[in-house]
Amino acid sequence: MDIAALSVSMSASRLSTNMGIALLSKVLDTAEETGEILDEMMAEAVTPGLGEILDIRV
């Protein structure tokens, strides 16, 4: 394999690696944001005292 072909191959490999890293970084950011939103939703959904008192008539 000549030097030019090797250089092109290495460059393409480096580009592919960099694109993969950028994509994984974006996925991680999205997952963290989704987790934060889910945490906020769970905190807002809690109603203190709900279900402590149950009135039943038969």
Coordinates of C-alpha atoms in Angstrom, one line a residue:
M1 CA 0.0 0.0 0.0
D2 CA 1.4 3.4 -0.9
I3 CA 1.8 6.3 1.4
A4 CA -1.1 8.3 -0.2
A5 CA -3.6 5.5 0.1
L6 CA -2.5 4.8 3.7
S7 CA -2.9 8.5 4.6
V8 CA -6.4 8.6 3.1
S9 CA -7.4 5.5 4.9
M10 CA -6.1 6.8 8.3
S11 CA -7.9 10.1 7.7
A12 CA -11.2 8.4 7.0
S13 CA -10.7 6.2 10.1
R14 CA -10.0 9.3 12.2
L15 CA -13.1 11.0 10.8
S16 CA -15.3 8.0 11.5
T17 CA -14.0 7.8 15.1
N18 CA -14.5 11.6 15.7
M19 CA -18.1 11.3 14.3
G20 CA -18.8 8.4 16.6
I21 CA -17.5 10.3 19.6
A22 CA -19.5 13.3 18.8
L23 CA -22.7 11.2 18.4
L24 CA -22.1 9.5 21.7
S25 CA -21.6 12.8 23.4
K26 CA -24.9 14.1 22.0
V27 CA -26.7 10.9 23.1
L28 CA -25.2 11.3 26.6
D29 CA -26.3 14.9 26.8
T30 CA -29.8 13.9 25.7
A31 CA -30.0 11.1 28.2
E32 CA -28.9 13.4 31.1
E33 CA -31.5 16.0 30.1
T34 CA -34.2 13.4 29.9
G35 CA -33.2 12.0 33.3
E36 CA -33.4 15.5 34.8
I37 CA -36.9 16.1 33.3
L38 CA -38.1 12.7 34.5
D39 CA -36.7 13.5 38.0
E40 CA -38.7 16.8 38.0
M41 CA -41.8 15.1 36.8
M42 CA -41.5 12.4 39.5
A43 CA -41.0 15.1 42.2
E44 CA -44.1 17.0 41.0
A45 CA -46.3 13.9 40.9
V46 CA -45.8 13.2 44.6
T47 CA -48.8 14.3 46.7
P48 CA -48.0 14.2 50.4
G49 CA -50.8 12.6 52.5
L50 CA -52.6 11.0 49.6
G51 CA -54.1 7.7 50.6
E52 CA -53.5 8.1 54.4
I53 CA -57.2 8.5 55.2
L54 CA -59.8 6.3 53.6
D55 CA -63.5 6.8 54.3
I56 CA -65.6 3.7 53.5
R57 CA -69.4 3.3 53.8
V58 CA -71.0 -0.1 53.3

